[in-house]
Amino acid sequence: MRLRALLDTDALGLELLGGEDELDRGVRGVMTTDLRDPSRYLSGGELVLTGLAWRRDAADSEPFVRLLTQAGVAALAAGTAELGEVPDDLVAACARHRLPLLAVHESVAFATITEHVVRQVSGERAGDLAAVVDRHRRMMTSGPAGGGPDVVLDLLGSDLDLRAWVLSPTGRLIAGPKGTGPKGTGPDLVGSPDTSGVPEAEPALPADVCVRLAAEQLAAVRTGRPGPHRVTLGQTTYSLFPVGTGEHTAPGARDVRESVLSDWLLAVEADAGDWAGERLDLLKGVTQLIAVERDRRDAARTVRRRLAQEVLELVQTGAAPAEIAARLRVAAPVLLPGLGTAPHWQVVVARVEWDGGEVDGGPVARALLEEILVDPASTGSGHVDRIAVAHTGDEAIALVPLPAVTGGDDHSVQGVLADALLEAVRDPLAAGLDGDGRLTLGVSAAVHSAEGLRGALEEARHARRVAAARPGRVCAAGHQELASHVLLLPFVPDDVRRAFTARLLDPLRDYDRRHRAELIPTLEAFLDCDGSWTRCASRLHLHVNTLRYRVGRIEQLTGRDLSRLEDKLDFFLALRMS
């Protein structure tokens, strides 16, 4: 605000004692002081309020005014309550240094002036920031010149004194105030490790706080509570604003479950409960601006998704390894920056299932895999994606390239581990699934060539089935948890597997279909109970004689004897391959 506008405010009753030619100076803040040297606390543009307690005699005015002038203050306002009037020596010193001097009547509290200036300056800053945000939005919409969400977050800090961070639904820090990044061993560190020549960093947002905020946001969205959502952690209150993408906010009422696990959020270190409507609208504008970057990153993944889909179709249709390898070589410039031309590969399979099944879980699982598997070393403005994820039905499949190890064998390439993938994100994902959804994930071993991709895919799918058998909303399993016989199954030709399972199980399926006899479930339970009649009957809530009748019917229809180990093993393998 201008100094002239401050003088024109009748309610403040300010009297101008000098500096008529300087009334167009801008006032950027207020400081109340009676220190003899307050310069260390001044940054320029302030209206300095003083009760003159620093003045012991006339000689003190000159050095005090000189220090204020050197600090670049806008004006000095002196209260008359202590001395009854503003001393002539202070008036003369301000005139010499061309510093506007105001007299504050004893009936006017300094707090009244401070509140008025802060309110006016904050309103002007918010208006200026809104204009900047609108300009930045247009720049980002037309191209990458806007600089991403980091620029807007810096503006929030410099113009509104708001510290804010952009988080993924898993709690990964995507952007924050300049120089920040999560402390500790979070899922993804943002920012460059080289801090030479960079100003002192802002206090970092701890990784556990990021995860907690994401979990609170997902839980609030799933329960339908109106935003912004406020969360208090320790002594700090955060306000959480959803960042939806254009796809997710399009008219047509998408089910919230389709976007809750992929939308970003803006966490602001402030309590928005008592904010004015203008400030809330400004923050919503900021989220719309960040959503532009969210859409851009999602669009950048289109090529990788298409490549993954093509490779997946070749693998699933039994294409020759040479054809798959040729397709991977074409994809190398996109998928393998910095990894060389002959990496190892790992396959990760994920499935998101909702109670009722009315929500398409494939795109949700794909978005989750792209988030969980993001390279921790390549975030921020220099973000590089190496993960290619496709989806088929309710299943998402990721091809993860791993650096080749010169002179090593396949076992020397560790790759991603199932438990490690979900360790840091289990809580927010469980909050997003909210009792009616489930995420299961399987991870294969690393393979060194296209020939191994088919086996790796089957291995990852088997591992996911192992995870699905466990309790909990978010479960994962790796290839290490598969029994030795399961490791062999992916390498059995499809036609052999189909013939083997059909010969053993089709007679039982046909009988169940005609008579509702539940022979297949009985067979599975009997094998799971190691052939124990008592335990199996108890599990199925059957009389032992009824169980014996069903097992006898199974043996009659298949010509096998379930007292023989060989026949038990054949049935066990047939059920696993079906």
GROMACS .gro file of N, CA, C and O in nm, residues 69 102 138 146 209 216 245 260 277 305 328 368 393 397 404 414 471 498 516 551 553:
model
   84
   69THR      N    1   1.704   0.500   0.777
   69THR     CA    2   1.718   0.536   0.635
   69THR      C    3   1.806   0.435   0.562
   69THR      O    4   1.775   0.394   0.449
  102LEU      N    5   0.547   1.063   1.086
  102LEU     CA    6   0.406   1.072   1.122
  102LEU      C    7   0.394   1.075   1.273
  102LEU      O    8   0.473   1.013   1.346
  138ARG      N    9  -0.164  -1.978  -1.777
  138ARG     CA   10  -0.167  -1.967  -1.923
  138ARG      C   11  -0.036  -2.013  -1.986
  138ARG      O   12  -0.036  -2.079  -2.090
  146GLY      N   13   0.626  -2.241  -1.797
  146GLY     CA   14   0.585  -2.198  -1.665
  146GLY      C   15   0.678  -2.240  -1.554
  146GLY      O   16   0.686  -2.176  -1.452
  209VAL      N   17   0.576  -3.748   0.787
  209VAL     CA   18   0.469  -3.649   0.783
  209VAL      C   19   0.402  -3.651   0.645
  209VAL      O   20   0.279  -3.644   0.634
  216GLU      N   21  -0.431  -3.916   0.550
  216GLU     CA   22  -0.544  -3.837   0.598
  216GLU      C   23  -0.628  -3.784   0.482
  216GLU      O   24  -0.751  -3.783   0.487
  245THR      N   25  -0.686  -3.401  -1.183
  245THR     CA   26  -0.644  -3.374  -1.320
  245THR      C   27  -0.766  -3.345  -1.406
  245THR      O   28  -0.880  -3.367  -1.366
  260VAL      N   29  -0.909  -4.153  -0.661
  260VAL     CA   30  -0.857  -4.123  -0.528
  260VAL      C   31  -0.713  -4.171  -0.511
  260VAL      O   32  -0.634  -4.110  -0.439
  277GLY      N   33  -1.303  -1.614   0.178
  277GLY     CA   34  -1.334  -1.683   0.053
  277GLY      C   35  -1.233  -1.653  -0.058
  277GLY      O   36  -1.202  -1.740  -0.139
  305ARG      N   37   0.350  -4.631  -2.202
  305ARG     CA   38   0.239  -4.724  -2.185
  305ARG      C   39   0.213  -4.803  -2.313
  305ARG      O   40   0.186  -4.923  -2.308
  328LEU      N   41   1.189  -5.454  -2.805
  328LEU     CA   42   1.256  -5.389  -2.692
  328LEU      C   43   1.369  -5.299  -2.738
  328LEU      O   44   1.395  -5.194  -2.678
  368LEU      N   45  -0.114  -4.663  -0.996
  368LEU     CA   46  -0.045  -4.696  -0.872
  368LEU      C   47   0.095  -4.752  -0.898
  368LEU      O   48   0.191  -4.714  -0.831
  393GLY      N   49  -0.751  -5.578  -1.862
  393GLY     CA   50  -0.857  -5.609  -1.766
  393GLY      C   51  -0.831  -5.536  -1.636
  393GLY      O   52  -0.802  -5.417  -1.633
  397ILE      N   53   0.058  -5.437  -1.551
  397ILE     CA   54   0.185  -5.508  -1.564
  397ILE      C   55   0.294  -5.408  -1.596
  397ILE      O   56   0.282  -5.330  -1.692
  404ALA      N   57   2.244  -5.365  -1.629
  404ALA     CA   58   2.317  -5.491  -1.647
  404ALA      C   59   2.445  -5.487  -1.565
  404ALA      O   60   2.509  -5.382  -1.551
  414GLN      N   61   1.970  -5.746  -0.807
  414GLN     CA   62   1.869  -5.759  -0.702
  414GLN      C   63   1.733  -5.708  -0.749
  414GLN      O   64   1.631  -5.772  -0.730
  471PRO      N   65  -0.429  -6.209   0.427
  471PRO     CA   66  -0.524  -6.109   0.477
  471PRO      C   67  -0.466  -5.969   0.463
  471PRO      O   68  -0.344  -5.951   0.457
  498ARG      N   69  -0.278  -7.678  -2.072
  498ARG     CA   70  -0.422  -7.690  -2.093
  498ARG      C   71  -0.466  -7.835  -2.102
  498ARG      O   72  -0.569  -7.873  -2.044
  516ARG      N   73  -2.410  -7.945  -0.895
  516ARG     CA   74  -2.374  -7.855  -0.786
  516ARG      C   75  -2.313  -7.930  -0.669
  516ARG      O   76  -2.346  -7.908  -0.551
  551VAL      N   77  -1.491  -8.753  -0.217
  551VAL     CA   78  -1.358  -8.793  -0.263
  551VAL      C   79  -1.369  -8.918  -0.351
  551VAL      O   80  -1.301  -8.932  -0.454
  553ARG      N   81  -1.621  -8.998  -0.538
  553ARG     CA   82  -1.673  -8.956  -0.667
  553ARG      C   83  -1.561  -8.893  -0.752
  553ARG      O   84  -1.556  -8.914  -0.874
   0.00000   0.00000   0.00000
